[in-house]
XYZ file of C-alpha atoms in Angstrom:
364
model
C -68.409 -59.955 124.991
C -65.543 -59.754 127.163
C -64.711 -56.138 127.202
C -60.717 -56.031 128.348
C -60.452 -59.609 126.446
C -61.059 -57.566 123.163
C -59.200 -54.918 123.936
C -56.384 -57.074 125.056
C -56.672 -58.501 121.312
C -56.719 -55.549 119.854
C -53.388 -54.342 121.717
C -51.979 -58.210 119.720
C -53.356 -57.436 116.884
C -51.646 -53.921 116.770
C -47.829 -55.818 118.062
C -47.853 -58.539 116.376
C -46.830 -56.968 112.686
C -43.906 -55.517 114.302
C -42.454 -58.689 115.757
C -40.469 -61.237 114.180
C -42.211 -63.780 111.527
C -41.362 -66.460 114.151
C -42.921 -65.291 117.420
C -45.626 -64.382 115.173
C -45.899 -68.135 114.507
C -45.895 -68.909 118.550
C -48.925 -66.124 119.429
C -51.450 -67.967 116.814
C -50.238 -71.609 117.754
C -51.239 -70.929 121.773
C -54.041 -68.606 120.371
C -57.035 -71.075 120.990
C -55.414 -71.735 124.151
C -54.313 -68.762 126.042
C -56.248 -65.690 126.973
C -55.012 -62.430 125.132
C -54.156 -61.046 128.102
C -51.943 -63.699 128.802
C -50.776 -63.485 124.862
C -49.679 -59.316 125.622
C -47.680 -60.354 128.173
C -45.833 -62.500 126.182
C -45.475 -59.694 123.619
C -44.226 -57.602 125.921
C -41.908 -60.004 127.535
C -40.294 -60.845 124.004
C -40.763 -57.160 123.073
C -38.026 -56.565 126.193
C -36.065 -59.436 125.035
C -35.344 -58.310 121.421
C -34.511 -54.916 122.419
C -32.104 -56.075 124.570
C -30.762 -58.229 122.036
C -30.144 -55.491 120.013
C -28.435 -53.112 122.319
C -26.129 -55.985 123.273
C -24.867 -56.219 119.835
C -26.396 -59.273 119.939
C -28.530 -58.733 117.228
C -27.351 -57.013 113.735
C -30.860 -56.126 113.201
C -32.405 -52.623 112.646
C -35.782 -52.910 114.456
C -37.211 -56.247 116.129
C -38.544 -57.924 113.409
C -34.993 -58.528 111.795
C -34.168 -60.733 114.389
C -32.954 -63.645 113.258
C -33.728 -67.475 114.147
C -30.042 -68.013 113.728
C -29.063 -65.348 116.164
C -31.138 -66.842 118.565
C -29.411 -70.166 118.188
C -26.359 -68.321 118.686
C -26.721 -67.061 122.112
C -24.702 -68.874 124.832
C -25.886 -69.216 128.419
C -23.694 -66.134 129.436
C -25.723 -64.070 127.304
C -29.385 -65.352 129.112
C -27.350 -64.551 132.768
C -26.550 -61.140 131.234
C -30.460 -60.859 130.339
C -31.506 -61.667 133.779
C -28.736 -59.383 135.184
C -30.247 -56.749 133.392
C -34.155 -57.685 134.479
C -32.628 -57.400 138.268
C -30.505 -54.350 137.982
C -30.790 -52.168 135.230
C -33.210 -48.781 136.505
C -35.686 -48.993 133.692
C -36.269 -52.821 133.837
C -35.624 -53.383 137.735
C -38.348 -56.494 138.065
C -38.874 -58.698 141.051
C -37.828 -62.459 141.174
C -41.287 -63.000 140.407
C -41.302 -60.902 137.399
C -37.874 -62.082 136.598
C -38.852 -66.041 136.555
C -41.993 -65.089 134.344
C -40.453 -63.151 131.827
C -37.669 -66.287 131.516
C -41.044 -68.824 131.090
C -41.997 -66.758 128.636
C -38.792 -66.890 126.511
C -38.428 -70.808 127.402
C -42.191 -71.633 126.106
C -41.179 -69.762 122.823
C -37.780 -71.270 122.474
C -39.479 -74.830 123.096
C -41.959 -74.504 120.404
C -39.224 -73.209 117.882
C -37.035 -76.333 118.322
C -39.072 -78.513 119.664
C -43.084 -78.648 117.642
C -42.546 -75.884 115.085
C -41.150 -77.314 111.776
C -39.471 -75.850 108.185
C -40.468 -77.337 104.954
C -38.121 -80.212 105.488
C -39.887 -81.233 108.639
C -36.611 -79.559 110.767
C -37.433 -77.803 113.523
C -36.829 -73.942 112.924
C -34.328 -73.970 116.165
C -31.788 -76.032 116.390
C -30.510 -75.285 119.408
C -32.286 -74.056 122.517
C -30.162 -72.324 125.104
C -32.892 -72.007 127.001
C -33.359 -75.978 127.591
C -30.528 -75.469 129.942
C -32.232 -72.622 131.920
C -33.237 -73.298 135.893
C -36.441 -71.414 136.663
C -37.203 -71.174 140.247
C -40.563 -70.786 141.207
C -40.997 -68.169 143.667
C -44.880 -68.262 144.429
C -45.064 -70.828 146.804
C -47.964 -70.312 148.697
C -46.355 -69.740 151.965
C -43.547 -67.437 150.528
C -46.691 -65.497 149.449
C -48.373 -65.303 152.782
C -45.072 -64.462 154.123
C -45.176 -61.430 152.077
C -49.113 -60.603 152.623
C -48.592 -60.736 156.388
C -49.150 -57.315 158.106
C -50.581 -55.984 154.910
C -54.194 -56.678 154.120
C -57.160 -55.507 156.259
C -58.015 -57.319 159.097
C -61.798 -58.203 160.939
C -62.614 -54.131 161.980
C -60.341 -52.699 159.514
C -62.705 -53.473 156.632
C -65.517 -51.488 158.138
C -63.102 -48.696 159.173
C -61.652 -48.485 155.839
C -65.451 -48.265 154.267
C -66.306 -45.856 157.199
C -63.076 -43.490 156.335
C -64.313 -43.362 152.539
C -67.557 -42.874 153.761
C -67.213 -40.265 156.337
C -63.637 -38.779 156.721
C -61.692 -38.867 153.312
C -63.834 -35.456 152.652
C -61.902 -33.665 155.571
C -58.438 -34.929 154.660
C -58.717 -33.005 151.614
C -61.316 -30.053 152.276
C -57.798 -27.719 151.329
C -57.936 -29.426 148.140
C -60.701 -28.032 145.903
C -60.300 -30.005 143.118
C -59.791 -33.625 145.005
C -62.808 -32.594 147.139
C -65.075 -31.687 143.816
C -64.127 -35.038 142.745
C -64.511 -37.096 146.145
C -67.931 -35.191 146.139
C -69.026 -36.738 142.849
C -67.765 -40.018 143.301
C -67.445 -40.949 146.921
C -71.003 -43.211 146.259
C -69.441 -45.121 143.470
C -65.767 -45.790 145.166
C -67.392 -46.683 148.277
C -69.613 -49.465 146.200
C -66.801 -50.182 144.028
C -64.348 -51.057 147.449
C -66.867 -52.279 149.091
C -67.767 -54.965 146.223
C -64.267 -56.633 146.086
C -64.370 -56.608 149.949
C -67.151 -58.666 150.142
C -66.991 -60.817 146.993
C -63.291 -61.143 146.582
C -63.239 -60.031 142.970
C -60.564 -59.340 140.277
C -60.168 -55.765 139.121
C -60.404 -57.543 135.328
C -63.717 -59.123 136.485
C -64.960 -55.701 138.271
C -64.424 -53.743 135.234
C -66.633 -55.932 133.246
C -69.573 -55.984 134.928
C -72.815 -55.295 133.247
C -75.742 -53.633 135.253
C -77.423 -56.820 134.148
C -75.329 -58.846 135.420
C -75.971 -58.237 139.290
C -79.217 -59.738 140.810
C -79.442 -57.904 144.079
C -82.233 -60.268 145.829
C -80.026 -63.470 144.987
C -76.925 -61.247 145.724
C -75.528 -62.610 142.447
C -73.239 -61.647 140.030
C -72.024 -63.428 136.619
C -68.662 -62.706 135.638
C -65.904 -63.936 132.745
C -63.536 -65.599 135.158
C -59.709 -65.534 134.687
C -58.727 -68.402 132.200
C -61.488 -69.502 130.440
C -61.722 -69.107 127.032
C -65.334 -69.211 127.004
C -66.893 -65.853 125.974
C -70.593 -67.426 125.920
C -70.622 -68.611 129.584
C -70.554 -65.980 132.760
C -69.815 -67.816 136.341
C -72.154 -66.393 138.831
C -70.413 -65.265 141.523
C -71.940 -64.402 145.589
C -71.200 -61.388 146.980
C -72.557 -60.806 151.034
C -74.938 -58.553 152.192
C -72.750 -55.938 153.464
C -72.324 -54.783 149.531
C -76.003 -54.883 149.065
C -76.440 -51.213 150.447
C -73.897 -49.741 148.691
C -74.528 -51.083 145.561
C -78.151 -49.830 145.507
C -76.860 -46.041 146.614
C -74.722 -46.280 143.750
C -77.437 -47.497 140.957
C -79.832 -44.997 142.058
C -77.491 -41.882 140.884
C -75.771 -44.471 138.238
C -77.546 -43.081 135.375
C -78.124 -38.969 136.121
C -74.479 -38.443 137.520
C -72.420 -40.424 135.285
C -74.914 -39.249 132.500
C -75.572 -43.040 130.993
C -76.148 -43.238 127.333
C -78.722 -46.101 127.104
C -76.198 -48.362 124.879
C -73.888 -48.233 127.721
C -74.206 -51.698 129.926
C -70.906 -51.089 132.028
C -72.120 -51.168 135.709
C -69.012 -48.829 137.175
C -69.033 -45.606 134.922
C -66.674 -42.371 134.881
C -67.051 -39.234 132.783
C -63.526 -38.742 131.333
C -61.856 -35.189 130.246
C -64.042 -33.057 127.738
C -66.262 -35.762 127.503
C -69.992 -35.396 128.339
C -71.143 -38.963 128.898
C -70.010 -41.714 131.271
C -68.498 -44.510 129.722
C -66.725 -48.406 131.049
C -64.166 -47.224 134.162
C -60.722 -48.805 132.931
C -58.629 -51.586 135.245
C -56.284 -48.212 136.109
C -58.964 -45.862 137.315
C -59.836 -48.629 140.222
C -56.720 -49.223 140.560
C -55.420 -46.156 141.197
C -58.526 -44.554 142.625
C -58.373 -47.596 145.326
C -54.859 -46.104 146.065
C -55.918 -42.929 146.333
C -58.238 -43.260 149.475
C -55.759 -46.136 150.653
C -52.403 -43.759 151.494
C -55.046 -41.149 153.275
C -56.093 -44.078 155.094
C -52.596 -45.039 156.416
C -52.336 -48.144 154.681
C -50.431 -47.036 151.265
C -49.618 -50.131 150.190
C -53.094 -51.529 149.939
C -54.665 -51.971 146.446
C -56.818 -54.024 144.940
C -55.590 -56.933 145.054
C -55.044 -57.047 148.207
C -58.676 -56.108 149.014
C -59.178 -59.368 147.264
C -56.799 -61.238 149.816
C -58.037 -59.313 152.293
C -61.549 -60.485 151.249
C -60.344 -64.104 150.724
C -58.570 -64.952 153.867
C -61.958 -63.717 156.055
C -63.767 -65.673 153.361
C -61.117 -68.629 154.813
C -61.321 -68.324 158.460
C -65.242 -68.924 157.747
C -65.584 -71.694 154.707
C -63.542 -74.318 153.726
C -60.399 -74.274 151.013
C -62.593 -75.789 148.242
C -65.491 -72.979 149.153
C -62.809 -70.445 148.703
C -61.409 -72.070 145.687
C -64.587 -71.588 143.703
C -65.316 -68.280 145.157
C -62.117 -66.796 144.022
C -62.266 -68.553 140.800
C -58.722 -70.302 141.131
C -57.930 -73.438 138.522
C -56.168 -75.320 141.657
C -56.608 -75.408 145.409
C -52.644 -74.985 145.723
C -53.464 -71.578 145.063
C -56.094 -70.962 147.612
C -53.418 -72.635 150.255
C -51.974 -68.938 150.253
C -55.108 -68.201 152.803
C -54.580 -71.501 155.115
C -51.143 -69.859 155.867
C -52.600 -66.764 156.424
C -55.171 -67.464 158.766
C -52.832 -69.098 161.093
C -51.157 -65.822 161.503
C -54.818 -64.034 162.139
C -56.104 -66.802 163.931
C -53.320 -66.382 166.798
C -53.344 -62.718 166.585
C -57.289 -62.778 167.151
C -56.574 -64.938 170.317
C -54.058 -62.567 171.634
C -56.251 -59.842 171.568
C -59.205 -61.459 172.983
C -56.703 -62.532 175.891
C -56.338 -59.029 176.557
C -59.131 -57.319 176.558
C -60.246 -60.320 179.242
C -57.335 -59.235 181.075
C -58.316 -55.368 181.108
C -61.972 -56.467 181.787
């Protein structure tokens, strides 16, 4: 069982009786197909949308479920640029054009099934007009425009090991003033070294991290079977390599797994934490790593590292060495286009490698 999958169903389940009877209607129809996680977005997007709606005077309802179908077909293309104004601008909902052009997909995929496959008992469809047909969504992940932005910010060839080596070694003296972070680096520094250390060297999600079984890792075959990103399929793990330099620091961490994070035996999760007031270790969540990799990250000089970008970092060595379709599968993207992010990438590194070996012949 995919352990954020159900909990991302659980967080539908608990939205959906407050949403319209409509959108309710969307979230089963593209149940068999989408993720949950994908599902809660879409929630939340539409959550965002209504309340907006509302405060607009756009909406005469009370609470989001009274919005209408009519007052969507109401709403003129002035009121859609007012929504995105207020994505861009507004303090509380200030979203990237990234953001920005997903949250818009979102409302167009719902508006398109309303008018377009979803039908009353007359065989009309339920919207009969969809402002949103008229509605120019840009994309703005093109793989380049992506490495643009990556450029300068993941770690490099030496940095990995010096990163690993600060976590290691010198993130104990940054804080020795601190007695509380140092208690806690103390306790954990073998887990968040294995945990950092796994993405760098298998390129990883945080998603698929956090749902890692002990069971699931064969150390000899340096194997690991994961629920990849986008399938469906909660019967079928992908196994996934990860390279020797994780090998060490994942058999540190499994030795002290069980005493320090105190283990009940029902407990499978591989990565474990001991919460507040609680006296066994139980599953780390996506915003423990998360935050935790951000933690040792700004101390590091490099505060806008985080787990993801470990993962680019990870995938664009992975790059320089393998091929696109190699890197494809070992990422676990649906299309190559994706992986093209790296071949951009390792341009930049590739001339930035020669320049330094030009140097150092220089100064030799």
């Amino acid at each position: 069982m995919n352990i954020l999958k159900q909990k991302d169903r659980e967080e539908l389940d608990k939205k959906l009786p407050s949403m319209p009877w409509y959108i309710e209607k969307f979230i089963n129809y593209k149940l068999p197909d989408l993720s949950p996680s994908s599902l809660v977005e879409y929630m939340r997007d539409y959550e965002t949308f209504l309340n907006w709606l509302m405060a607009e005077g756009l909406s005469e309802a009370a609470n989001l479920r009274d919005v209408s179908l009519l007052e969507l077909e109401k709403l003129h293309m002035d009121s859609i640029d007012g929504f995105r104004m207020y994505l861009s601008t507004y303090k509380e909902e200030r979203n990237s054009k990234t953001t920005i052009s997903r949250k818009l997909s979102s409302l167009r995929s719902l508006f398109h099934y309303l008018s377009q496959i979803a039908e009353d008992e007359e065989f009309y469809p339920l919207l009969k007009r969809n402002v949103m047909a008229k509605v120019t969504i840009k994309r703005t992940h093109k793989p380049k425009d992506t490495a643009a932005k990556l450029e300068g910010k993941l770690l490099q060839e030496e940095e990995i090991s010096e990163f690993m080596s600060y976590i290691k070694q010198h993130y104990g003296t940054d804080v020795a003033s601190n007695k509380q972070a140092l208690y806690s680096y103390e306790l954990n520094w073998i887990r968040d070294a294995c945990i950092i250390s796994f993405i760098l060297h298998s390129g990883l999600r945080v998603s698929e991290l956090v749902n890692l079984n002990v069971d699931d890792i064969e150390l000899k075959k340096k194997l690991c079977y994961v629920y990849r990103k986008g399938k469906n399929d909660d019967t079928f793990k992908t196994p996934v390599y990860f390279r020797q330099e994780a090998v060490e620091d994942l058999q540190a961490y499994l030795t002290l797994r069980d005493v320090r994070y105190k283990a009940p035996k029902r407990e499978k999760a591989l990565f474990l934490a001991i919460a507040n007031g609680k006296n066994e270790g139980s599953r780390m969540t996506k915003r423990a790593i998360q935050e935790m990799v951000i933690k040792y990250a700004k101390r590091f000089g490099k505060p806008y590292l985080s787990v993801h970008k470990l993962r680019h970092s990870f995938a664009t060595d992975y790059y320089l060495r393998n091929d696109i379709y190699k890197t494809q599968e070992q990422l676990g993207h649906a299309s190559p286009e994706t992986t093209q992010i790296y071949a951009h990438l390792t341009d930049k590194t590739m001339a930035q490698a020669i320049d330094r070996t030009k140097k150092e012949e220089e100064q030799s």
